[in-house]
Amino acid sequence: MSAPLRIREAIVVEGRYDKAALAGVVDTLILETAGFGVFKDAERLAFLRRLAAVRGLIVLTDSDGAGFVIRNHLKGAIPKDQLKHAYIPDVYGKERRKKAPGKEGKLGVEGMPRPVLRAALLRAGATVLGEDAPARPAGGLTMADLFALGLSGAPDAAARRGALLERLDLPQHMGAKALLAALNALYTPQELDGLLGGG
């Protein structure tokens, strides 16, 4: 099995099973649209726009009609030069966890073998980083750092996280892990230092 691709762009998929399928294929931030949820979630869309502006975004949705509706929504909401599109082939069948195939009978992202997902991302023009290149602009903030800052594990951590999310104009529903991923994706070490009160 090949090592995960370290890529610059973040990837947006439809749901958590798609995200899980991609986890062993790439080393980058993977986000979900929550299916059609992104249509009415202005915060989530604003976050995707910010990520696209900072590092680029690859859209990887299912090959059915619903996947294309979501893809077209993102196409219209994010500047073309910040967006890349990865496509999976039409393969008929059903995912193991499902009792029946989807409406169109096609496998989604979660049902694709890893080599197929990897090839789709490379075809889309994913920016593969070398061993010595940092995977993202940040300096590797960890969960221990969030704990030390009182943003995780403390009695008032949720309230403190909420205040920081509001200050940074990030979605309020983010938990500690999601906040960590967002901070590492959007800010350099110097910016984080200033934001979190170190400078």
Tab-separated table of N, CA and C in Angstrom, residues 8-108:
chain	number	residue	atom	x	y	z
A	8	ARG	N	-1.179	19.997	-0.878
A	8	ARG	CA	-1.369	21.350	-0.360
A	8	ARG	C	-2.847	21.683	-0.152
A	9	GLU	N	-3.683	21.314	-1.131
A	9	GLU	CA	-5.083	21.693	-1.079
A	9	GLU	C	-5.840	20.935	0.012
A	10	ALA	N	-6.877	21.569	0.536
A	10	ALA	CA	-7.829	20.868	1.393
A	10	ALA	C	-8.809	20.164	0.444
A	11	ILE	N	-9.496	19.153	0.943
A	11	ILE	CA	-10.462	18.408	0.117
A	11	ILE	C	-11.835	18.506	0.764
A	12	VAL	N	-12.862	18.708	-0.049
A	12	VAL	CA	-14.224	18.718	0.472
A	12	VAL	C	-14.992	17.539	-0.128
A	13	VAL	N	-15.625	16.760	0.765
A	13	VAL	CA	-16.416	15.596	0.371
A	13	VAL	C	-17.824	15.763	0.944
A	14	GLU	N	-18.712	14.832	0.605
A	14	GLU	CA	-20.105	14.982	1.045
A	14	GLU	C	-20.329	14.615	2.513
A	15	GLY	N	-19.735	13.531	2.991
A	15	GLY	CA	-20.052	13.086	4.344
A	15	GLY	C	-18.926	12.356	5.042
A	16	ARG	N	-19.226	11.900	6.256
A	16	ARG	CA	-18.168	11.334	7.114
A	16	ARG	C	-17.600	10.021	6.599
A	17	TYR	N	-18.408	9.218	5.891
A	17	TYR	CA	-17.882	7.952	5.366
A	17	TYR	C	-16.919	8.211	4.205
A	18	ASP	N	-17.209	9.258	3.431
A	18	ASP	CA	-16.286	9.656	2.357
A	18	ASP	C	-14.969	10.118	2.970
A	19	LYS	N	-15.089	10.900	4.037
A	19	LYS	CA	-13.901	11.421	4.732
A	19	LYS	C	-13.053	10.268	5.263
A	20	ALA	N	-13.717	9.270	5.845
A	20	ALA	CA	-13.000	8.105	6.382
A	20	ALA	C	-12.292	7.339	5.265
A	21	ALA	N	-12.943	7.215	4.104
A	21	ALA	CA	-12.346	6.493	2.975
A	21	ALA	C	-11.084	7.195	2.477
A	22	LEU	N	-11.078	8.527	2.546
A	22	LEU	CA	-9.937	9.306	2.054
A	22	LEU	C	-8.793	9.404	3.045
A	23	ALA	N	-9.092	9.174	4.328
A	23	ALA	CA	-8.105	9.390	5.388
A	23	ALA	C	-6.783	8.662	5.147
A	24	GLY	N	-6.823	7.451	4.600
A	24	GLY	CA	-5.581	6.718	4.347
A	24	GLY	C	-4.938	7.035	3.008
A	25	VAL	N	-5.628	7.838	2.200
A	25	VAL	CA	-5.146	8.142	0.854
A	25	VAL	C	-4.343	9.439	0.822
A	26	VAL	N	-4.775	10.421	1.626
A	26	VAL	CA	-4.112	11.728	1.617
A	26	VAL	C	-3.778	12.210	3.018
A	27	ASP	N	-2.769	13.053	3.082
A	27	ASP	CA	-2.398	13.738	4.311
A	27	ASP	C	-2.708	15.215	4.066
A	28	THR	N	-3.934	15.597	4.368
A	28	THR	CA	-4.367	16.987	4.234
A	28	THR	C	-5.664	17.146	5.005
A	29	LEU	N	-6.160	18.345	5.072
A	29	LEU	CA	-7.429	18.604	5.746
A	29	LEU	C	-8.578	18.152	4.839
A	30	ILE	N	-9.492	17.335	5.396
A	30	ILE	CA	-10.652	16.851	4.644
A	30	ILE	C	-11.903	17.363	5.360
A	31	LEU	N	-12.775	18.037	4.613
A	31	LEU	CA	-13.992	18.599	5.193
A	31	LEU	C	-15.228	18.014	4.531
A	32	GLU	N	-16.359	18.113	5.236
A	32	GLU	CA	-17.618	17.585	4.707
A	32	GLU	C	-18.582	18.719	4.385
A	33	THR	N	-19.415	18.502	3.366
A	33	THR	CA	-20.479	19.461	3.066
A	33	THR	C	-21.729	19.130	3.877
A	34	ALA	N	-21.743	17.975	4.557
A	34	ALA	CA	-22.940	17.461	5.224
A	34	ALA	C	-24.044	17.287	4.183
A	35	GLY	N	-23.684	16.680	3.051
A	35	GLY	CA	-24.633	16.511	1.956
A	35	GLY	C	-25.108	17.869	1.455
A	36	PHE	N	-26.422	18.042	1.384
A	36	PHE	CA	-26.974	19.330	0.939
A	36	PHE	C	-26.915	20.374	2.058
A	37	GLY	N	-26.413	19.990	3.236
A	37	GLY	CA	-26.335	20.907	4.380
A	37	GLY	C	-25.593	22.192	4.058
A	38	VAL	N	-24.613	22.120	3.169
A	38	VAL	CA	-23.809	23.299	2.817
A	38	VAL	C	-24.660	24.377	2.137
A	39	PHE	N	-25.798	23.988	1.566
A	39	PHE	CA	-26.666	24.956	0.881
A	39	PHE	C	-27.229	25.992	1.846
A	40	LYS	N	-27.503	25.562	3.087
A	40	LYS	CA	-28.111	26.491	4.036
A	40	LYS	C	-27.193	26.837	5.211
A	41	ASP	N	-25.951	26.388	5.139
A	41	ASP	CA	-24.999	26.659	6.221
A	41	ASP	C	-23.987	27.710	5.754
A	42	ALA	N	-24.327	28.971	5.982
A	42	ALA	CA	-23.481	30.078	5.519
A	42	ALA	C	-22.104	30.039	6.166
A	43	GLU	N	-22.047	29.622	7.439
A	43	GLU	CA	-20.757	29.546	8.150
A	43	GLU	C	-19.828	28.530	7.493
A	44	ARG	N	-20.389	27.353	7.184
A	44	ARG	CA	-19.587	26.284	6.561
A	44	ARG	C	-19.065	26.741	5.198
A	45	LEU	N	-19.925	27.390	4.414
A	45	LEU	CA	-19.527	27.859	3.094
A	45	LEU	C	-18.457	28.942	3.204
A	46	ALA	N	-18.607	29.839	4.184
A	46	ALA	CA	-17.608	30.895	4.386
A	46	ALA	C	-16.255	30.281	4.753
A	47	PHE	N	-16.282	29.225	5.566
A	47	PHE	CA	-15.054	28.539	5.958
A	47	PHE	C	-14.398	27.886	4.741
A	48	LEU	N	-15.194	27.232	3.885
A	48	LEU	CA	-14.653	26.618	2.669
A	48	LEU	C	-14.034	27.685	1.764
A	49	ARG	N	-14.679	28.846	1.681
A	49	ARG	CA	-14.130	29.942	0.867
A	49	ARG	C	-12.776	30.404	1.406
A	50	ARG	N	-12.677	30.523	2.727
A	50	ARG	CA	-11.401	30.954	3.326
A	50	ARG	C	-10.296	29.940	3.061
A	51	LEU	N	-10.628	28.662	3.218
A	51	LEU	CA	-9.637	27.612	2.955
A	51	LEU	C	-9.201	27.638	1.497
A	52	ALA	N	-10.160	27.807	0.601
A	52	ALA	CA	-9.847	27.852	-0.831
A	52	ALA	C	-8.897	29.000	-1.128
A	53	ALA	N	-9.109	30.145	-0.488
A	53	ALA	CA	-8.260	31.320	-0.719
A	53	ALA	C	-6.853	31.106	-0.181
A	54	VAL	N	-6.742	30.394	0.949
A	54	VAL	CA	-5.434	30.202	1.594
A	54	VAL	C	-4.621	29.083	0.945
A	55	ARG	N	-5.258	27.952	0.633
A	55	ARG	CA	-4.483	26.809	0.145
A	55	ARG	C	-5.073	26.072	-1.043
A	56	GLY	N	-6.245	26.496	-1.519
A	56	GLY	CA	-6.901	25.802	-2.617
A	56	GLY	C	-7.793	24.691	-2.079
A	57	LEU	N	-8.789	24.319	-2.883
A	57	LEU	CA	-9.764	23.332	-2.455
A	57	LEU	C	-10.024	22.360	-3.601
A	58	ILE	N	-10.070	21.068	-3.270
A	58	ILE	CA	-10.429	20.049	-4.259
A	58	ILE	C	-11.804	19.505	-3.892
A	59	VAL	N	-12.721	19.541	-4.847
A	59	VAL	CA	-14.067	19.011	-4.622
A	59	VAL	C	-14.084	17.556	-5.099
A	60	LEU	N	-14.490	16.646	-4.211
A	60	LEU	CA	-14.583	15.226	-4.546
A	60	LEU	C	-15.936	14.716	-4.056
A	61	THR	N	-16.934	14.767	-4.942
A	61	THR	CA	-18.277	14.309	-4.571
A	61	THR	C	-18.591	13.018	-5.320
A	62	ASP	N	-19.687	12.382	-4.938
A	62	ASP	CA	-20.131	11.159	-5.619
A	62	ASP	C	-20.452	11.477	-7.075
A	63	SER	N	-20.512	10.430	-7.894
A	63	SER	CA	-20.747	10.638	-9.329
A	63	SER	C	-22.233	10.617	-9.692
A	64	ASP	N	-23.106	10.636	-8.677
A	64	ASP	CA	-24.544	10.657	-8.964
A	64	ASP	C	-25.057	12.096	-9.098
A	65	GLY	N	-26.339	12.228	-9.380
A	65	GLY	CA	-26.930	13.552	-9.579
A	65	GLY	C	-26.764	14.460	-8.376
A	66	ALA	N	-26.971	13.916	-7.166
A	66	ALA	CA	-26.842	14.714	-5.944
A	66	ALA	C	-25.415	15.254	-5.803
A	67	GLY	N	-24.427	14.413	-6.115
A	67	GLY	CA	-23.025	14.842	-6.041
A	67	GLY	C	-22.746	16.010	-6.969
A	68	PHE	N	-23.351	15.977	-8.155
A	68	PHE	CA	-23.129	17.065	-9.113
A	68	PHE	C	-23.856	18.346	-8.709
A	69	VAL	N	-24.994	18.211	-8.044
A	69	VAL	CA	-25.697	19.401	-7.539
A	69	VAL	C	-24.814	20.112	-6.502
A	70	ILE	N	-24.214	19.330	-5.597
A	70	ILE	CA	-23.332	19.898	-4.565
A	70	ILE	C	-22.094	20.514	-5.215
A	71	ARG	N	-21.505	19.791	-6.162
A	71	ARG	CA	-20.310	20.281	-6.870
A	71	ARG	C	-20.615	21.616	-7.574
A	72	ASN	N	-21.756	21.696	-8.248
A	72	ASN	CA	-22.116	22.918	-8.969
A	72	ASN	C	-22.393	24.081	-8.027
A	73	HIS	N	-22.927	23.779	-6.857
A	73	HIS	CA	-23.158	24.826	-5.853
A	73	HIS	C	-21.818	25.435	-5.426
A	74	LEU	N	-20.836	24.560	-5.161
A	74	LEU	CA	-19.506	25.043	-4.744
A	74	LEU	C	-18.819	25.783	-5.888
A	75	LYS	N	-19.007	25.302	-7.120
A	75	LYS	CA	-18.448	25.966	-8.307
A	75	LYS	C	-18.919	27.412	-8.400
A	76	GLY	N	-20.194	27.623	-8.067
A	76	GLY	CA	-20.759	28.962	-8.146
A	76	GLY	C	-20.406	29.844	-6.964
A	77	ALA	N	-19.922	29.237	-5.868
A	77	ALA	CA	-19.674	29.995	-4.637
A	77	ALA	C	-18.198	30.308	-4.389
A	78	ILE	N	-17.302	29.611	-5.082
A	78	ILE	CA	-15.862	29.757	-4.830
A	78	ILE	C	-15.169	30.114	-6.142
A	79	PRO	N	-14.247	31.090	-6.109
A	79	PRO	CA	-13.555	31.479	-7.346
A	79	PRO	C	-12.918	30.286	-8.056
A	80	LYS	N	-13.070	30.275	-9.369
A	80	LYS	CA	-12.620	29.163	-10.222
A	80	LYS	C	-11.137	28.832	-10.034
A	81	ASP	N	-10.307	29.869	-9.868
A	81	ASP	CA	-8.858	29.625	-9.755
A	81	ASP	C	-8.445	29.047	-8.403
A	82	GLN	N	-9.387	28.944	-7.453
A	82	GLN	CA	-9.075	28.385	-6.135
A	82	GLN	C	-9.652	26.978	-5.967
A	83	LEU	N	-10.266	26.466	-7.038
A	83	LEU	CA	-11.000	25.215	-6.951
A	83	LEU	C	-10.507	24.208	-7.990
A	84	LYS	N	-10.345	22.956	-7.562
A	84	LYS	CA	-10.025	21.872	-8.490
A	84	LYS	C	-11.102	20.805	-8.318
A	85	HIS	N	-11.357	20.053	-9.372
A	85	HIS	CA	-12.415	19.043	-9.324
A	85	HIS	C	-11.858	17.650	-9.581
A	86	ALA	N	-12.085	16.757	-8.615
A	86	ALA	CA	-11.696	15.350	-8.763
A	86	ALA	C	-12.976	14.545	-8.983
A	87	TYR	N	-12.920	13.633	-9.939
A	87	TYR	CA	-14.097	12.841	-10.289
A	87	TYR	C	-13.806	11.357	-10.119
A	88	ILE	N	-14.779	10.649	-9.542
A	88	ILE	CA	-14.655	9.189	-9.462
A	88	ILE	C	-15.440	8.582	-10.630
A	89	PRO	N	-15.045	7.377	-11.061
A	89	PRO	CA	-15.763	6.754	-12.183
A	89	PRO	C	-17.141	6.244	-11.768
A	90	ASP	N	-17.996	6.025	-12.743
A	90	ASP	CA	-19.291	5.392	-12.489
A	90	ASP	C	-19.054	3.904	-12.305
A	91	VAL	N	-19.235	3.427	-11.079
A	91	VAL	CA	-19.124	2.000	-10.787
A	91	VAL	C	-20.426	1.612	-10.099
A	92	TYR	N	-21.086	0.613	-10.627
A	92	TYR	CA	-22.372	0.222	-10.060
A	92	TYR	C	-22.177	-0.818	-8.962
A	93	GLY	N	-22.957	-0.665	-7.900
A	93	GLY	CA	-22.865	-1.560	-6.761
A	93	GLY	C	-23.377	-0.854	-5.526
A	94	LYS	N	-23.094	-1.441	-4.352
A	94	LYS	CA	-23.496	-0.791	-3.101
A	94	LYS	C	-22.358	-0.870	-2.083
A	95	GLU	N	-22.303	0.137	-1.229
A	95	GLU	CA	-21.299	0.151	-0.173
A	95	GLU	C	-21.618	-0.945	0.847
A	96	ARG	N	-20.593	-1.474	1.491
A	96	ARG	CA	-20.768	-2.577	2.443
A	96	ARG	C	-21.724	-2.257	3.588
A	97	ARG	N	-21.697	-1.005	4.052
A	97	ARG	CA	-22.522	-0.651	5.215
A	97	ARG	C	-23.996	-0.474	4.856
A	98	LYS	N	-24.315	-0.390	3.575
A	98	LYS	CA	-25.693	-0.130	3.147
A	98	LYS	C	-26.430	-1.423	2.804
A	99	LYS	N	-27.738	-1.411	3.049
A	99	LYS	CA	-28.564	-2.589	2.746
A	99	LYS	C	-28.902	-2.660	1.260
A	100	ALA	N	-28.998	-1.476	0.643
A	100	ALA	CA	-29.359	-1.427	-0.777
A	100	ALA	C	-28.512	-0.376	-1.479
A	101	PRO	N	-28.357	-0.485	-2.791
A	101	PRO	CA	-27.611	0.540	-3.527
A	101	PRO	C	-28.312	1.893	-3.439
A	102	GLY	N	-27.575	2.969	-3.741
A	102	GLY	CA	-28.152	4.306	-3.774
A	102	GLY	C	-29.171	4.417	-4.898
A	103	LYS	N	-29.827	5.561	-4.960
A	103	LYS	CA	-30.904	5.801	-5.923
A	103	LYS	C	-30.492	5.481	-7.359
A	104	GLU	N	-29.262	5.855	-7.732
A	104	GLU	CA	-28.805	5.613	-9.107
A	104	GLU	C	-27.988	4.326	-9.240
A	105	GLY	N	-27.811	3.615	-8.111
A	105	GLY	CA	-27.107	2.337	-8.149
A	105	GLY	C	-25.593	2.424	-8.256
A	106	LYS	N	-25.045	3.656	-8.075
A	106	LYS	CA	-23.588	3.837	-8.217
A	106	LYS	C	-22.897	3.868	-6.854
A	107	LEU	N	-21.651	3.395	-6.841
A	107	LEU	CA	-20.830	3.521	-5.636
A	107	LEU	C	-20.433	4.986	-5.474
A	108	GLY	N	-20.392	5.433	-4.222
A	108	GLY	CA	-19.939	6.788	-3.938
A	108	GLY	C	-18.461	6.797	-3.607
